[in-house]
mmCIF file of C-alpha atoms in Angstrom:
data_model
loop_
_atom_site.group_PDB
_atom_site.id
_atom_site.type_symbol
_atom_site.label_atom_id
_atom_site.label_comp_id
_atom_site.label_asym_id
_atom_site.label_seq_id
_atom_site.Cartn_x
_atom_site.Cartn_y
_atom_site.Cartn_z
ATOM 1 C CA MET V 1 -2.579 -17.661 -3.906
ATOM 2 C CA LEU V 2 -4.547 -16.082 -6.726
ATOM 3 C CA LYS V 3 -2.533 -15.437 -9.872
ATOM 4 C CA VAL V 4 -3.786 -13.559 -12.916
ATOM 5 C CA ASN V 5 -1.568 -12.709 -15.850
ATOM 6 C CA THR V 6 -1.332 -12.250 -19.592
ATOM 7 C CA ASN V 7 1.299 -13.547 -22.004
ATOM 8 C CA ARG V 8 1.737 -10.100 -23.535
ATOM 9 C CA PHE V 9 2.683 -8.696 -20.133
ATOM 10 C CA LEU V 10 5.368 -11.330 -19.624
ATOM 11 C CA GLU V 11 6.803 -10.714 -23.089
ATOM 12 C CA LYS V 12 7.037 -6.985 -22.458
ATOM 13 C CA ARG V 13 8.639 -7.502 -19.037
ATOM 14 C CA ILE V 14 11.323 -9.738 -20.520
ATOM 15 C CA GLN V 15 12.096 -7.062 -23.115
ATOM 16 C CA SER V 16 12.255 -4.257 -20.544
ATOM 17 C CA ASN V 17 15.520 -2.885 -19.228
ATOM 18 C CA MET V 18 16.056 -4.303 -15.747
ATOM 19 C CA ASP V 19 18.265 -1.357 -14.827
ATOM 20 C CA LYS V 20 15.767 1.353 -15.766
ATOM 21 C CA SER V 21 15.234 4.262 -13.376
ATOM 22 C CA ILE V 22 11.740 5.469 -12.570
ATOM 23 C CA GLU V 23 11.139 9.173 -12.145
ATOM 24 C CA TYR V 24 8.890 10.251 -9.285
ATOM 25 C CA LYS V 25 7.734 13.860 -9.390
ATOM 26 C CA LYS V 26 8.056 15.527 -6.019
ATOM 27 C CA THR V 27 5.542 18.030 -4.702
ATOM 28 C CA SER V 28 4.913 19.913 -1.506
ATOM 29 C CA LYS V 29 1.344 20.818 -2.426
ATOM 30 C CA GLN V 30 -1.241 20.359 0.319
ATOM 31 C CA ARG V 31 -3.996 18.059 -0.917
ATOM 32 C CA GLN V 32 -7.679 18.094 -0.087
ATOM 33 C CA ASP V 33 -1.233 -12.590 13.334
ATOM 34 C CA PHE V 34 -2.350 -14.785 10.506
ATOM 35 C CA LYS V 35 -5.764 -15.759 11.886
ATOM 36 C CA TYR V 36 -8.790 -13.818 10.718
ATOM 37 C CA ASP V 37 -9.420 -12.372 14.161
ATOM 38 C CA ASN V 38 -11.405 -9.349 15.322
ATOM 39 C CA LYS V 39 -8.407 -7.083 14.827
ATOM 40 C CA ARG V 40 -8.132 -8.023 11.153
ATOM 41 C CA LYS V 41 -11.894 -7.876 10.710
ATOM 42 C CA LYS V 42 -11.888 -4.289 11.965
ATOM 43 C CA ASN V 43 -9.069 -3.508 9.544
ATOM 44 C CA LEU V 44 -11.166 -4.734 6.607
ATOM 45 C CA GLU V 45 -14.172 -2.681 7.702
ATOM 46 C CA ILE V 46 -12.099 0.499 7.923
ATOM 47 C CA GLN V 47 -10.498 -0.112 4.538
ATOM 48 C CA HIS V 48 -13.954 -0.491 3.026
ATOM 49 C CA GLN V 49 -14.930 2.937 4.400
ATOM 50 C CA ASN V 50 -11.700 4.705 3.420
ATOM 51 C CA GLN V 51 -11.106 4.100 -0.269
ATOM 52 C CA ASN V 52 -10.216 7.780 -0.711
ATOM 53 C CA ILE V 53 -6.966 7.541 1.254
ATOM 54 C CA ILE V 54 -6.000 4.529 -0.868
ATOM 55 C CA SER V 55 -6.795 6.238 -4.180
ATOM 56 C CA GLN V 56 -4.829 9.358 -3.198
ATOM 57 C CA THR V 57 -1.893 7.176 -2.227
ATOM 58 C CA ILE V 58 -1.990 5.415 -5.597
ATOM 59 C CA ALA V 59 -2.185 8.719 -7.478
ATOM 60 C CA GLU V 60 0.994 9.916 -5.736
ATOM 61 C CA LEU V 61 2.947 6.849 -6.933
ATOM 62 C CA LYS V 62 3.346 8.460 -10.388
ATOM 63 C CA LEU V 63 3.554 5.030 -12.006
ATOM 64 C CA THR V 64 5.210 4.347 -15.350
ATOM 65 C CA ASN V 65 4.465 1.535 -17.804
ATOM 66 C CA HIS V 66 5.529 -1.982 -16.776
ATOM 67 C CA SER V 67 6.299 -1.064 -13.184
ATOM 68 C CA PHE V 68 6.525 -3.835 -10.603
ATOM 69 C CA ILE V 69 4.465 -2.880 -7.541
ATOM 70 C CA LEU V 70 4.138 -4.397 -4.074
ATOM 71 C CA GLU V 71 1.203 -3.613 -1.787
ATOM 72 C CA ILE V 72 1.377 -4.589 1.878
ATOM 73 C CA GLU V 73 -1.872 -5.567 3.597
ATOM 74 C CA CYS V 74 -4.058 -5.783 0.507
ATOM 75 C CA ASN V 75 -7.371 -7.065 1.827
ATOM 76 C CA ASN V 76 -9.724 -6.125 -1.003
ATOM 77 C CA SER V 77 -9.469 -5.367 -4.705
ATOM 78 C CA ARG V 78 -11.790 -2.351 -5.000
ATOM 79 C CA HIS V 79 -8.903 0.042 -5.623
ATOM 80 C CA LEU V 80 -7.106 -2.109 -8.182
ATOM 81 C CA PRO V 81 -9.032 -1.027 -11.301
ATOM 82 C CA PHE V 82 -7.926 2.534 -10.468
ATOM 83 C CA LEU V 83 -4.355 1.327 -9.969
ATOM 84 C CA PHE V 84 -4.259 -0.401 -13.351
ATOM 85 C CA GLN V 85 -5.526 2.756 -15.039
ATOM 86 C CA GLN V 86 -2.339 4.579 -14.038
ATOM 87 C CA ALA V 87 -0.042 2.800 -16.522
ATOM 88 C CA LYS V 88 0.160 -0.093 -18.960
ATOM 89 C CA GLY V 89 1.456 -3.552 -18.155
ATOM 90 C CA ILE V 90 1.712 -3.132 -14.389
ATOM 91 C CA GLY V 91 3.005 -6.098 -12.414
ATOM 92 C CA TYR V 92 1.116 -6.048 -9.111
ATOM 93 C CA TYR V 93 1.742 -8.222 -6.056
ATOM 94 C CA GLY V 94 -0.558 -7.899 -3.049
ATOM 95 C CA VAL V 95 0.545 -9.320 0.304
ATOM 96 C CA SER V 96 -2.046 -9.860 3.019
ATOM 97 C CA PHE V 97 -1.554 -10.832 6.649
ATOM 98 C CA SER V 98 -5.123 -12.189 6.653
ATOM 99 C CA ASP V 99 -6.379 -15.503 5.273
ATOM 100 C CA LYS V 100 -9.467 -13.854 3.768
ATOM 101 C CA PRO V 101 -9.874 -14.839 0.067
ATOM 102 C CA MET V 102 -9.632 -12.064 -2.540
ATOM 103 C CA ASP V 103 -12.493 -11.019 -4.801
ATOM 104 C CA GLU V 104 -10.842 -11.201 -8.215
ATOM 105 C CA ILE V 105 -13.666 -10.036 -10.502
ATOM 106 C CA PRO V 106 -12.839 -6.275 -10.581
ATOM 107 C CA LEU V 107 -9.173 -7.119 -11.037
ATOM 108 C CA VAL V 108 -9.714 -9.460 -13.986
ATOM 109 C CA GLN V 109 -11.705 -6.741 -15.753
ATOM 110 C CA ALA V 110 -8.904 -4.218 -15.180
ATOM 111 C CA LEU V 111 -6.253 -6.603 -16.480
ATOM 112 C CA LYS V 112 -8.120 -7.152 -19.732
ATOM 113 C CA ILE V 113 -7.898 -3.429 -20.438
ATOM 114 C CA ASN V 114 -4.330 -2.692 -19.414
ATOM 115 C CA GLU V 115 -2.470 -5.971 -20.007
ATOM 116 C CA GLY V 116 -1.392 -6.306 -16.411
ATOM 117 C CA HIS V 117 -0.291 -9.063 -14.091
ATOM 118 C CA ALA V 118 -1.451 -9.688 -10.521
ATOM 119 C CA GLU V 119 -0.704 -12.094 -7.717
ATOM 120 C CA PHE V 120 -2.102 -12.247 -4.186
ATOM 121 C CA ILE V 121 -0.126 -13.867 -1.390
ATOM 122 C CA ASN V 122 -1.234 -14.603 2.167
ATOM 123 C CA ILE V 123 1.567 -14.840 4.703
ATOM 124 C CA LYS V 124 1.938 -14.714 8.450
ATOM 125 C CA GLU V 125 2.990 -11.303 9.679
ATOM 126 C CA GLY V 126 6.681 -11.234 10.507
ATOM 127 C CA GLU V 127 7.620 -13.831 7.907
ATOM 128 C CA LYS V 128 10.136 -12.978 5.225
ATOM 129 C CA LEU V 129 8.517 -11.706 2.032
ATOM 130 C CA ASN V 130 8.735 -14.413 -0.600
ATOM 131 C CA PHE V 131 10.397 -12.208 -3.213
ATOM 132 C CA GLU V 132 13.976 -11.896 -4.355
ATOM 133 C CA SER V 133 15.950 -8.799 -3.465
ATOM 134 C CA ASP V 134 15.883 -5.769 -5.791
ATOM 135 C CA PHE V 135 12.620 -6.887 -7.406
ATOM 136 C CA PHE V 136 10.053 -4.072 -7.086
ATOM 137 C CA ASP V 137 9.964 -0.520 -8.423
ATOM 138 C CA CYS V 138 7.764 0.673 -5.570
ATOM 139 C CA CYS V 139 5.778 -0.491 -2.563
ATOM 140 C CA PHE V 140 2.738 1.132 -0.993
ATOM 141 C CA THR V 141 0.329 0.667 1.863
ATOM 142 C CA ALA V 142 -2.498 2.862 3.140
ATOM 143 C CA ASN V 143 -4.197 2.946 6.537
ATOM 144 C CA THR V 144 -2.700 -0.348 7.701
ATOM 145 C CA ILE V 145 0.403 0.228 9.826
ATOM 146 C CA TYR V 146 -1.683 0.485 13.013
ATOM 147 C CA TYR V 147 -2.218 -3.291 12.973
ATOM 148 C CA TRP V 148 1.357 -4.453 12.379
ATOM 149 C CA SER V 149 2.982 -6.126 15.364
ATOM 150 C CA ASP V 150 6.548 -5.363 14.190
ATOM 151 C CA PRO V 151 6.505 -2.534 11.610
ATOM 152 C CA LEU V 152 10.283 -2.024 11.584
ATOM 153 C CA SER V 153 10.882 -5.611 10.439
ATOM 154 C CA THR V 154 8.339 -5.102 7.667
ATOM 155 C CA PHE V 155 10.064 -1.862 6.627
ATOM 156 C CA LYS V 156 13.373 -3.716 6.363
ATOM 157 C CA GLU V 157 11.840 -6.476 4.224
ATOM 158 C CA ILE V 158 10.283 -3.873 1.935
ATOM 159 C CA TYR V 159 13.680 -2.191 1.587
ATOM 160 C CA ARG V 160 15.297 -5.508 0.662
ATOM 161 C CA THR V 161 12.791 -6.259 -2.097
ATOM 162 C CA LEU V 162 12.972 -2.793 -3.699
ATOM 163 C CA ARG V 163 15.321 -2.019 -6.557
ATOM 164 C CA LEU V 164 17.846 0.790 -6.225
ATOM 165 C CA GLY V 165 15.900 4.020 -6.604
ATOM 166 C CA GLY V 166 12.601 2.346 -5.691
ATOM 167 C CA THR V 167 10.245 3.982 -3.211
ATOM 168 C CA PHE V 168 8.162 2.891 -0.255
ATOM 169 C CA ASN V 169 4.993 4.994 -0.005
ATOM 170 C CA LEU V 170 2.864 4.924 3.128
ATOM 171 C CA SER V 171 -0.268 6.812 4.175
ATOM 172 C CA PHE V 172 -1.412 6.915 7.775
ATOM 173 C CA ILE V 173 -3.399 8.888 10.340
ATOM 174 C CA GLU V 174 -1.167 10.520 12.927
ATOM 175 C CA GLN V 175 -1.423 9.609 16.571
ATOM 176 C CA LYS V 176 -2.836 12.983 17.603
ATOM 177 C CA PHE V 177 -5.786 12.581 15.209
ATOM 178 C CA GLY V 178 -6.405 8.861 15.571
ATOM 179 C CA LYS V 179 -6.042 8.081 19.246
ATOM 180 C CA ASP V 180 -9.384 9.595 20.309
ATOM 181 C CA LEU V 181 -11.586 8.153 17.557
ATOM 182 C CA PRO V 182 -14.264 5.888 19.081
ATOM 183 C CA TRP V 183 -13.396 2.900 16.867
ATOM 184 C CA THR V 184 -9.665 2.987 17.606
ATOM 185 C CA GLN V 185 -9.601 2.350 21.342
ATOM 186 C CA THR V 186 -8.494 -1.280 21.085
ATOM 187 C CA ASP V 187 -6.101 -3.196 18.843
ATOM 188 C CA PHE V 188 -4.640 -0.020 17.320
ATOM 189 C CA THR V 189 -1.138 1.437 17.587
ATOM 190 C CA PHE V 190 -0.891 4.975 16.251
ATOM 191 C CA TYR V 191 2.427 6.672 15.510
ATOM 192 C CA THR V 192 3.735 10.199 15.286
ATOM 193 C CA LEU V 193 5.306 11.413 12.064
ATOM 194 C CA ASN V 194 8.733 11.418 13.729
ATOM 195 C CA GLN V 195 8.323 7.779 14.746
ATOM 196 C CA ILE V 196 7.482 6.812 11.162
ATOM 197 C CA LYS V 197 10.450 8.810 9.829
ATOM 198 C CA THR V 198 12.740 7.027 12.280
ATOM 199 C CA MET V 199 11.577 3.609 11.060
ATOM 200 C CA TYR V 200 12.193 4.656 7.456
ATOM 201 C CA ARG V 201 15.739 5.774 8.252
ATOM 202 C CA ILE V 202 16.623 2.731 10.360
ATOM 203 C CA ALA V 203 15.425 0.479 7.532
ATOM 204 C CA GLY V 204 17.777 2.321 5.157
ATOM 205 C CA PHE V 205 15.492 4.711 3.272
ATOM 206 C CA GLY V 206 16.520 8.256 2.355
ATOM 207 C CA ASP V 207 15.108 11.254 0.476
ATOM 208 C CA LEU V 208 12.002 11.278 2.651
ATOM 209 C CA GLU V 209 9.071 13.284 1.274
ATOM 210 C CA VAL V 210 6.068 14.172 3.429
ATOM 211 C CA ILE V 211 2.742 15.509 2.156
ATOM 212 C CA GLN V 212 -0.253 16.482 4.272
ATOM 213 C CA MET V 213 -3.584 15.392 2.813
ATOM 214 C CA THR V 214 -7.215 15.148 3.836
ATOM 215 C CA GLU V 215 -10.022 12.729 3.166
ATOM 216 C CA GLU V 216 -13.757 12.960 3.740
ATOM 217 C CA VAL V 217 -15.276 10.055 5.630
ATOM 218 C CA MET V 218 -18.728 9.307 6.983
ATOM 219 C CA THR V 219 -19.203 8.658 10.685
ATOM 220 C CA LYS V 220 -21.442 5.924 12.047
ATOM 221 C CA ASP V 221 -24.232 8.448 12.602
ATOM 222 C CA GLY V 222 -24.160 9.507 8.923
ATOM 223 C CA GLN V 223 -22.206 12.748 9.361
ATOM 224 C CA HIS V 224 -19.421 13.778 6.979
ATOM 225 C CA MET V 225 -16.047 14.450 8.552
ATOM 226 C CA VAL V 226 -12.846 15.788 6.984
ATOM 227 C CA ARG V 227 -9.885 13.907 8.398
ATOM 228 C CA PRO V 228 -6.179 14.749 7.901
ATOM 229 C CA PHE V 229 -3.637 12.092 7.086
ATOM 230 C CA ILE V 230 0.037 11.923 6.145
ATOM 231 C CA TYR V 231 1.594 10.569 2.943
ATOM 232 C CA ILE V 232 5.276 9.752 3.280
ATOM 233 C CA SER V 233 7.662 8.373 0.685
ATOM 234 C CA GLY V 234 11.226 7.127 1.090
ATOM 235 C CA ARG V 235 13.728 6.070 -1.557
ATOM 236 C CA LYS V 236 16.165 3.150 -1.506
#
């Protein structure tokens, strides 16, 4: 486990009100397993190519200072400098179902600027998250649910670790757009929007918000392609 923190962050967190409520602005605007196996390797390659979907997901979090944030399936740190620019004193915890070590250099640089705190934890998928209940202000994940063997169990664990009023924010490519892509024919499980909504509700989430977005990606032959994806948020 990699752990990076600053004393000033811890002092501010102690002084913060544990019962604070975080405001999330709603919008309907349309906007442009533990082993490091082949399935996980493919996941890392796709995440490297699709930083845009991650950055758009982070922007929609509407973070406030000193928020506690959980990311599920964090397999690289390229997006974290952008995350730490969103607010001061962020407490970030990244959970990965892979045993790949994290590159901490970009993160350390971001923490120096914004007085943040970060920890990375590798666990086996399906295990209980090693956090107390009612701990996080929000949780997010982008472009990862296709690889989870039991997503509903993960949804329930996320719900448990969120504080009252906290949100779980997920971005994914719908089944109708993802199932025919040449690199998704094996080791992928795509879902419809209704299936994702059902998992949210069974896990206990309410106030579901859905936003349609797009991202521009480059195909293997060097062509640019605009691909739609869904951002969904549910509140505890």
